[in-house]
Amino acid sequence: MKRLFTLISLLVLSTFSAQTWATEDQYIQKFAKYAVEEMEKYKIPASITLAQGLLETGGGQSRLALEGKNHFGIKCKEDWTGKTMKHTDDAPNECFRVYDDPRQSYEDHSIFLSTRKYYASLFNLDMKDYKAWAAGLKKAGYATNPRYASILIGKIERYKLYEFDNTSSKEVLYAVLKMYPDLKNDVSFMAQMEPEKYTKKAKVPVTVEVPYKQTSYAQQQKRVERIKTRAEMMNTILIKSHPNDGLKYIIIPEDTNVEFIAKKFKISESKLIKWNELEGDVLKKNEIVFLESKNSDGNTATYKAEPGEDMHDIAQKFGIKLNKLYAKNRMDEGQKPTPGQLIYLIDKKPRN
């Protein structure tokens, strides 16, 4: 009987997790529980975690949140070994972490803050002083937006998120219901609070296995579809605007060559090769290609090199000429950065 109750509870929770959300209020209703659970484990104010989630995901609507279950915009970094996705933030095709579900993202956010020395001073603050935490996050360099602290505080006070700093994981659903009384009519939400009232014994489905061997015709059709999809992708490449002064660039959807791109965008091959400092004719999937000359400076002051990146990768990522990048960092042509090395993109690296 205990096992059956556990199974039913999991089914209810998974149903609620599958719900979509369209407003910031719905985001709070859905994820307040996670924020409070993390507060209990890592001593990070639930109000701060929720406000950051709201801001980073645009109320849950960002591509990172919807596709990568990444609610805090955490990039891969050198210690990440899980799934990844490419997303444009400070630069095109930056590497971001991908999670199996949002709960993992919430816990990884807690681990990220609690294990990095930049944020160590935060944990000396009063856990219920959300204003001090917001200011501390900005001071520690969590975000580049100069208004980051005030934006977090604004969301906390607008939605009274500080109420969650005074509750527990056992009481958080009641706190949500107090803030949003209409939820008493939401069966999925109420089922979390009173599972014995809102669940019924589920019938165990019978699975019948039917042997099936794919025919050569079906395989052939799959191959045709793949070719068709590839051709459609190549013919619908979008010109994008780079964060570095709006430079025009594209991301190669499938392996191709310079000649194809030159003809498609009516640009000479020699210019494409020069602008992108290419050594050959081959262009790989997800490669960044600029359709005009890059700039002499990047759009952010510094960047930490990721494992496997060379200086050309970084030059393409930030829309900066490769020779300028080498010069700014006092590096010889062809020299590779080490993982985590601080790369200067605007000013010249100071002499040791």
Tab-separated table of C-alpha atoms in Angstrom:
chain	number	residue	atom	x	y	z
A	1	MET	CA	0.000	0.000	0.000
A	2	LYS	CA	2.874	2.347	0.818
A	3	ARG	CA	4.442	1.689	-2.587
A	4	LEU	CA	1.115	2.397	-4.294
A	5	PHE	CA	0.769	5.714	-2.449
A	6	THR	CA	4.315	6.696	-3.473
A	7	LEU	CA	3.553	5.841	-7.100
A	8	ILE	CA	0.349	7.893	-7.065
A	9	SER	CA	2.149	10.851	-5.494
A	10	LEU	CA	4.834	10.717	-8.171
A	11	LEU	CA	2.181	10.645	-10.883
A	12	VAL	CA	0.502	13.706	-9.397
A	13	LEU	CA	3.775	15.610	-9.095
A	14	SER	CA	4.804	14.715	-12.636
A	15	THR	CA	1.425	15.954	-13.897
A	16	PHE	CA	1.959	19.265	-12.137
A	17	SER	CA	5.538	19.473	-13.452
A	18	ALA	CA	4.243	19.022	-16.983
A	19	GLN	CA	2.059	22.105	-16.686
A	20	THR	CA	3.034	25.143	-18.676
A	21	TRP	CA	3.243	28.657	-17.309
A	22	ALA	CA	2.542	31.903	-19.101
A	23	THR	CA	2.902	34.585	-16.442
A	24	GLU	CA	5.318	35.468	-13.659
A	25	ASP	CA	2.614	34.584	-11.106
A	26	GLN	CA	2.336	31.106	-12.578
A	27	TYR	CA	6.114	30.779	-12.497
A	28	ILE	CA	6.100	31.577	-8.779
A	29	GLN	CA	3.283	29.099	-8.137
A	30	LYS	CA	5.230	26.377	-9.920
A	31	PHE	CA	8.762	26.935	-8.617
A	32	ALA	CA	8.417	28.443	-5.126
A	33	LYS	CA	8.660	24.922	-3.683
A	34	TYR	CA	12.052	24.357	-5.314
A	35	ALA	CA	13.373	27.713	-4.067
A	36	VAL	CA	12.356	26.953	-0.485
A	37	GLU	CA	13.852	23.458	-0.630
A	38	GLU	CA	17.140	24.947	-1.833
A	39	MET	CA	17.011	27.564	0.940
A	40	GLU	CA	16.822	24.801	3.523
A	41	LYS	CA	19.761	22.921	2.034
A	42	TYR	CA	22.107	25.765	1.029
A	43	LYS	CA	21.006	28.809	3.096
A	44	ILE	CA	20.246	30.958	0.039
A	45	PRO	CA	17.103	33.114	0.473
A	46	ALA	CA	14.188	31.624	-1.456
A	47	SER	CA	13.161	35.152	-2.459
A	48	ILE	CA	16.521	35.713	-4.151
A	49	THR	CA	16.454	32.367	-5.966
A	50	LEU	CA	12.900	32.932	-7.232
A	51	ALA	CA	13.615	36.517	-8.304
A	52	GLN	CA	16.708	35.380	-10.202
A	53	GLY	CA	14.701	32.622	-11.872
A	54	LEU	CA	11.986	35.091	-12.884
A	55	LEU	CA	14.537	37.525	-14.291
A	56	GLU	CA	16.836	35.054	-16.035
A	57	THR	CA	13.981	33.166	-17.730
A	58	GLY	CA	11.692	36.104	-18.525
A	59	GLY	CA	9.022	34.510	-16.364
A	60	GLY	CA	9.870	31.046	-17.661
A	61	GLN	CA	9.617	31.913	-21.339
A	62	SER	CA	13.293	32.011	-22.329
A	63	ARG	CA	14.719	29.496	-24.784
A	64	LEU	CA	17.196	28.293	-22.170
A	65	ALA	CA	14.370	27.529	-19.739
A	66	LEU	CA	12.039	25.900	-22.250
A	67	GLU	CA	14.596	23.848	-24.189
A	68	GLY	CA	17.445	23.404	-21.729
A	69	LYS	CA	15.540	23.519	-18.398
A	70	ASN	CA	18.234	26.074	-17.485
A	71	HIS	CA	16.596	28.708	-15.271
A	72	PHE	CA	19.654	30.677	-14.184
A	73	GLY	CA	21.653	31.138	-17.383
A	74	ILE	CA	24.574	29.091	-16.075
A	75	LYS	CA	27.187	28.530	-18.770
A	76	CYS	CA	29.110	25.304	-19.209
A	77	LYS	CA	32.361	26.326	-17.478
A	78	GLU	CA	35.333	23.987	-17.372
A	79	ASP	CA	33.888	21.656	-14.712
A	80	TRP	CA	30.609	20.796	-16.497
A	81	THR	CA	30.360	17.278	-17.973
A	82	GLY	CA	26.603	17.103	-18.599
A	83	LYS	CA	24.453	17.959	-21.624
A	84	THR	CA	24.949	21.317	-23.323
A	85	MET	CA	23.256	23.633	-25.800
A	86	LYS	CA	24.380	26.601	-27.869
A	87	HIS	CA	22.732	29.940	-27.174
A	88	THR	CA	23.515	33.571	-27.965
A	89	ASP	CA	24.147	35.736	-24.921
A	90	ASP	CA	27.233	37.964	-24.825
A	91	ALA	CA	28.280	36.200	-28.032
A	92	PRO	CA	26.788	33.696	-30.516
A	93	ASN	CA	26.888	29.975	-29.826
A	94	GLU	CA	27.950	30.213	-26.204
A	95	CYS	CA	27.849	26.954	-24.292
A	96	PHE	CA	25.100	26.615	-21.669
A	97	ARG	CA	24.241	23.773	-19.329
A	98	VAL	CA	21.214	21.563	-20.079
A	99	TYR	CA	19.273	19.782	-17.332
A	100	ASP	CA	16.803	16.925	-17.347
A	101	ASP	CA	14.311	18.985	-15.329
A	102	PRO	CA	14.100	22.442	-13.694
A	103	ARG	CA	14.687	21.007	-10.219
A	104	GLN	CA	18.238	20.090	-11.284
A	105	SER	CA	18.739	23.651	-12.501
A	106	TYR	CA	17.640	25.024	-9.125
A	107	GLU	CA	20.037	22.761	-7.244
A	108	ASP	CA	22.911	23.494	-9.629
A	109	HIS	CA	22.309	27.212	-9.057
A	110	SER	CA	22.686	26.628	-5.309
A	111	ILE	CA	25.857	24.598	-5.804
A	112	PHE	CA	27.207	27.254	-8.179
A	113	LEU	CA	26.809	30.004	-5.576
A	114	SER	CA	27.908	27.981	-2.556
A	115	THR	CA	31.109	26.537	-4.056
A	116	ARG	CA	32.642	29.549	-5.802
A	117	LYS	CA	34.898	31.872	-3.864
A	118	TYR	CA	33.421	35.012	-5.497
A	119	TYR	CA	30.157	34.420	-3.638
A	120	ALA	CA	31.566	33.244	-0.291
A	121	SER	CA	30.867	36.606	1.389
A	122	LEU	CA	27.146	36.257	0.623
A	123	PHE	CA	26.829	33.461	3.145
A	124	ASN	CA	27.905	35.806	5.937
A	125	LEU	CA	24.772	37.899	5.329
A	126	ASP	CA	21.460	37.591	7.138
A	127	MET	CA	19.511	34.999	5.170
A	128	LYS	CA	16.364	37.129	5.427
A	129	ASP	CA	18.049	40.325	4.202
A	130	TYR	CA	17.168	40.015	0.525
A	131	LYS	CA	18.361	43.551	-0.218
A	132	ALA	CA	21.859	42.772	1.034
A	133	TRP	CA	21.898	39.534	-0.960
A	134	ALA	CA	20.809	41.309	-4.146
A	135	ALA	CA	23.528	43.937	-3.714
A	136	GLY	CA	26.075	41.241	-2.872
A	137	LEU	CA	25.307	39.251	-6.015
A	138	LYS	CA	25.852	42.330	-8.171
A	139	LYS	CA	29.076	43.240	-6.352
A	140	ALA	CA	30.390	39.683	-6.759
A	141	GLY	CA	29.906	39.921	-10.524
A	142	TYR	CA	26.939	37.590	-11.014
A	143	ALA	CA	25.556	39.912	-13.723
A	144	THR	CA	26.856	42.829	-15.795
A	145	ASN	CA	23.627	44.849	-15.706
A	146	PRO	CA	24.284	47.826	-13.363
A	147	ARG	CA	20.630	47.680	-12.251
A	148	TYR	CA	20.712	43.948	-11.457
A	149	ALA	CA	20.280	44.395	-7.679
A	150	SER	CA	17.428	46.875	-7.974
A	151	ILE	CA	15.647	44.659	-10.510
A	152	LEU	CA	15.804	41.671	-8.151
A	153	ILE	CA	14.563	43.761	-5.230
A	154	GLY	CA	11.750	45.121	-7.397
A	155	LYS	CA	10.519	41.632	-8.244
A	156	ILE	CA	10.789	40.454	-4.639
A	157	GLU	CA	8.727	43.371	-3.376
A	158	ARG	CA	6.224	43.342	-6.219
A	159	TYR	CA	5.351	39.676	-5.691
A	160	LYS	CA	6.076	39.575	-1.912
A	161	LEU	CA	8.626	36.828	-2.471
A	162	TYR	CA	10.107	37.604	0.957
A	163	GLU	CA	7.191	35.597	2.367
A	164	PHE	CA	8.959	32.443	1.164
A	165	ASP	CA	12.005	33.290	3.301
A	166	ASN	CA	9.795	32.677	6.338
A	167	THR	CA	8.370	29.294	5.401
A	168	SER	CA	9.551	25.686	5.110
A	169	SER	CA	9.349	23.001	2.461
A	170	LYS	CA	6.495	21.405	4.426
A	171	GLU	CA	4.502	24.643	4.522
A	172	VAL	CA	5.450	26.271	1.221
A	173	LEU	CA	2.372	25.047	-0.688
A	174	TYR	CA	0.141	26.627	1.951
A	175	ALA	CA	2.127	29.869	1.577
A	176	VAL	CA	1.548	29.758	-2.182
A	177	LEU	CA	-2.154	29.131	-1.671
A	178	LYS	CA	-2.340	32.074	0.748
A	179	MET	CA	-0.811	34.344	-1.895
A	180	TYR	CA	-2.958	32.896	-4.704
A	181	PRO	CA	-6.328	31.822	-3.207
A	182	ASP	CA	-7.747	30.949	-6.639
A	183	LEU	CA	-5.434	27.932	-6.705
A	184	LYS	CA	-7.933	26.112	-4.503
A	185	ASN	CA	-9.801	25.487	-7.783
A	186	ASP	CA	-6.684	24.062	-9.454
A	187	VAL	CA	-6.918	20.280	-9.114
A	188	SER	CA	-3.268	19.673	-9.969
A	189	PHE	CA	-2.062	22.099	-7.323
A	190	MET	CA	-4.481	20.938	-4.651
A	191	ALA	CA	-3.528	17.318	-5.346
A	192	GLN	CA	-0.051	18.103	-4.102
A	193	MET	CA	-1.466	19.323	-0.806
A	194	GLU	CA	-4.069	16.592	-0.306
A	195	PRO	CA	-3.048	13.633	-2.518
A	196	GLU	CA	-5.326	11.195	-0.709
A	197	LYS	CA	-8.343	13.302	-1.668
A	198	TYR	CA	-7.494	14.020	-5.290
A	199	THR	CA	-5.958	10.740	-6.474
A	200	LYS	CA	-7.441	7.417	-7.366
A	201	LYS	CA	-5.845	4.020	-7.647
A	202	ALA	CA	-4.304	3.863	-11.067
A	203	LYS	CA	-4.806	0.849	-13.275
A	204	VAL	CA	-1.585	-0.861	-14.254
A	205	PRO	CA	-1.336	-0.717	-18.060
A	206	VAL	CA	-0.651	-3.942	-19.952
A	207	THR	CA	2.093	-3.654	-22.535
A	208	VAL	CA	1.948	-5.931	-25.558
A	209	GLU	CA	5.171	-6.238	-27.504
A	210	VAL	CA	4.700	-6.612	-31.259
A	211	PRO	CA	7.782	-7.651	-33.234
A	212	TYR	CA	8.513	-5.238	-36.062
A	213	LYS	CA	11.353	-5.046	-38.492
A	214	GLN	CA	11.751	-1.828	-40.432
A	215	THR	CA	11.604	-2.411	-44.182
A	216	SER	CA	14.234	-1.141	-46.593
A	217	TYR	CA	11.566	1.133	-48.088
A	218	ALA	CA	10.960	2.764	-44.713
A	219	GLN	CA	14.702	3.220	-44.276
A	220	GLN	CA	14.918	4.761	-47.719
A	221	GLN	CA	12.110	7.192	-46.889
A	222	LYS	CA	13.923	8.225	-43.726
A	223	ARG	CA	17.044	8.916	-45.732
A	224	VAL	CA	15.073	11.012	-48.228
A	225	GLU	CA	13.563	13.017	-45.373
A	226	ARG	CA	17.009	13.637	-43.887
A	227	ILE	CA	18.321	14.902	-47.213
A	228	LYS	CA	15.224	17.041	-47.707
A	229	THR	CA	15.517	18.496	-44.204
A	230	ARG	CA	19.205	19.273	-44.727
A	231	ALA	CA	18.485	21.070	-48.004
A	232	GLU	CA	15.703	23.094	-46.391
A	233	MET	CA	17.988	24.059	-43.523
A	234	MET	CA	20.719	25.243	-45.865
A	235	ASN	CA	18.243	27.328	-47.855
A	236	THR	CA	16.768	29.045	-44.809
A	237	ILE	CA	19.932	30.290	-43.098
A	238	LEU	CA	19.056	33.488	-41.234
A	239	ILE	CA	21.308	36.529	-41.071
A	240	LYS	CA	21.702	37.495	-37.424
A	241	SER	CA	22.832	40.627	-35.638
A	242	HIS	CA	25.859	40.116	-33.383
A	243	PRO	CA	25.914	41.721	-29.889
A	244	ASN	CA	29.150	43.406	-30.993
A	245	ASP	CA	27.754	46.494	-32.769
A	246	GLY	CA	25.225	44.504	-34.777
A	247	LEU	CA	27.745	42.781	-37.061
A	248	LYS	CA	25.997	40.551	-39.602
A	249	TYR	CA	26.717	36.852	-39.182
A	250	ILE	CA	25.231	33.409	-39.753
A	251	ILE	CA	25.534	30.044	-38.025
A	252	ILE	CA	26.188	27.136	-40.361
A	253	PRO	CA	23.353	24.581	-39.890
A	254	GLU	CA	25.113	21.699	-41.678
A	255	ASP	CA	28.624	21.011	-43.013
A	256	THR	CA	29.171	22.946	-46.221
A	257	ASN	CA	31.829	25.050	-47.961
A	258	VAL	CA	32.750	28.690	-48.547
A	259	GLU	CA	31.613	28.559	-52.175
A	260	PHE	CA	28.039	27.669	-51.206
A	261	ILE	CA	27.811	30.505	-48.657
A	262	ALA	CA	29.458	32.983	-51.028
A	263	LYS	CA	26.923	32.240	-53.776
A	264	LYS	CA	23.965	32.246	-51.397
A	265	PHE	CA	24.774	35.676	-49.945
A	266	LYS	CA	26.388	37.123	-53.082
A	267	ILE	CA	29.733	37.781	-51.392
A	268	SER	CA	33.094	36.888	-52.891
A	269	GLU	CA	34.832	33.832	-51.482
A	270	SER	CA	38.001	35.836	-50.882
A	271	LYS	CA	36.139	38.318	-48.662
A	272	LEU	CA	34.496	35.556	-46.597
A	273	ILE	CA	37.867	33.881	-46.102
A	274	LYS	CA	39.528	37.188	-45.161
A	275	TRP	CA	36.761	38.409	-42.822
A	276	ASN	CA	36.608	35.067	-41.005
A	277	GLU	CA	40.345	34.262	-41.101
A	278	LEU	CA	39.602	30.875	-42.645
A	279	GLU	CA	42.409	28.462	-43.503
A	280	GLY	CA	40.382	26.260	-45.842
A	281	ASP	CA	37.158	25.936	-47.804
A	282	VAL	CA	35.291	23.662	-45.378
A	283	LEU	CA	32.676	25.111	-42.992
A	284	LYS	CA	31.494	22.917	-40.135
A	285	LYS	CA	28.053	22.705	-38.523
A	286	ASN	CA	27.487	25.426	-35.870
A	287	GLU	CA	30.447	27.438	-37.119
A	288	ILE	CA	30.038	31.235	-36.937
A	289	VAL	CA	30.607	33.053	-40.237
A	290	PHE	CA	30.628	36.838	-40.530
A	291	LEU	CA	29.238	38.513	-43.640
A	292	GLU	CA	31.235	41.691	-43.063
A	293	SER	CA	34.553	42.670	-41.550
A	294	LYS	CA	34.831	42.129	-37.802
A	295	ASN	CA	35.689	44.839	-35.272
A	296	SER	CA	38.969	45.652	-33.563
A	297	ASP	CA	37.390	45.274	-30.103
A	298	GLY	CA	34.965	42.858	-28.488
A	299	ASN	CA	31.668	43.772	-26.802
A	300	THR	CA	32.739	42.765	-23.299
A	301	ALA	CA	35.945	43.452	-21.392
A	302	THR	CA	37.207	39.914	-20.735
A	303	TYR	CA	36.318	36.275	-21.234
A	304	LYS	CA	37.527	33.001	-19.726
A	305	ALA	CA	38.598	30.494	-22.364
A	306	GLU	CA	36.702	27.217	-22.313
A	307	PRO	CA	38.358	23.803	-22.745
A	308	GLY	CA	39.090	23.041	-26.399
A	309	GLU	CA	38.752	26.639	-27.602
A	310	ASP	CA	41.456	28.299	-29.660
A	311	MET	CA	41.913	32.011	-30.334
A	312	HIS	CA	40.050	31.775	-33.648
A	313	ASP	CA	37.007	30.329	-31.851
A	314	ILE	CA	37.060	33.247	-29.409
A	315	ALA	CA	37.561	35.792	-32.190
A	316	GLN	CA	34.475	34.432	-33.969
A	317	LYS	CA	32.461	34.250	-30.776
A	318	PHE	CA	32.997	37.933	-29.979
A	319	GLY	CA	33.268	39.413	-33.477
A	320	ILE	CA	36.853	40.599	-33.092
A	321	LYS	CA	39.679	40.391	-35.643
A	322	LEU	CA	42.029	37.532	-34.856
A	323	ASN	CA	45.249	39.555	-35.182
A	324	LYS	CA	43.835	42.191	-32.805
A	325	LEU	CA	42.913	39.464	-30.311
A	326	TYR	CA	46.434	38.050	-30.326
A	327	ALA	CA	47.890	41.555	-29.879
A	328	LYS	CA	45.578	42.493	-27.008
A	329	ASN	CA	46.607	39.350	-25.147
A	330	ARG	CA	50.324	39.589	-25.960
A	331	MET	CA	50.210	36.165	-27.593
A	332	ASP	CA	52.021	34.858	-30.656
A	333	GLU	CA	50.024	33.859	-33.732
A	334	GLY	CA	48.941	30.241	-33.366
A	335	GLN	CA	49.397	30.207	-29.608
A	336	LYS	CA	46.493	28.526	-27.810
A	337	PRO	CA	44.867	29.690	-24.567
A	338	THR	CA	44.689	27.408	-21.556
A	339	PRO	CA	41.255	26.486	-20.132
A	340	GLY	CA	40.102	29.273	-17.813
A	341	GLN	CA	42.674	31.763	-19.149
A	342	LEU	CA	41.439	35.358	-18.974
A	343	ILE	CA	41.230	36.723	-22.516
A	344	TYR	CA	41.195	40.500	-22.984
A	345	LEU	CA	38.758	41.725	-25.646
A	346	ILE	CA	38.853	45.520	-25.349
A	347	ASP	CA	41.944	46.717	-23.476
A	348	LYS	CA	45.406	45.253	-23.788
A	349	LYS	CA	46.487	42.696	-21.222
A	350	PRO	CA	48.554	44.344	-18.494
A	351	ARG	CA	52.219	43.447	-18.385
A	352	ASN	CA	53.180	41.131	-15.562
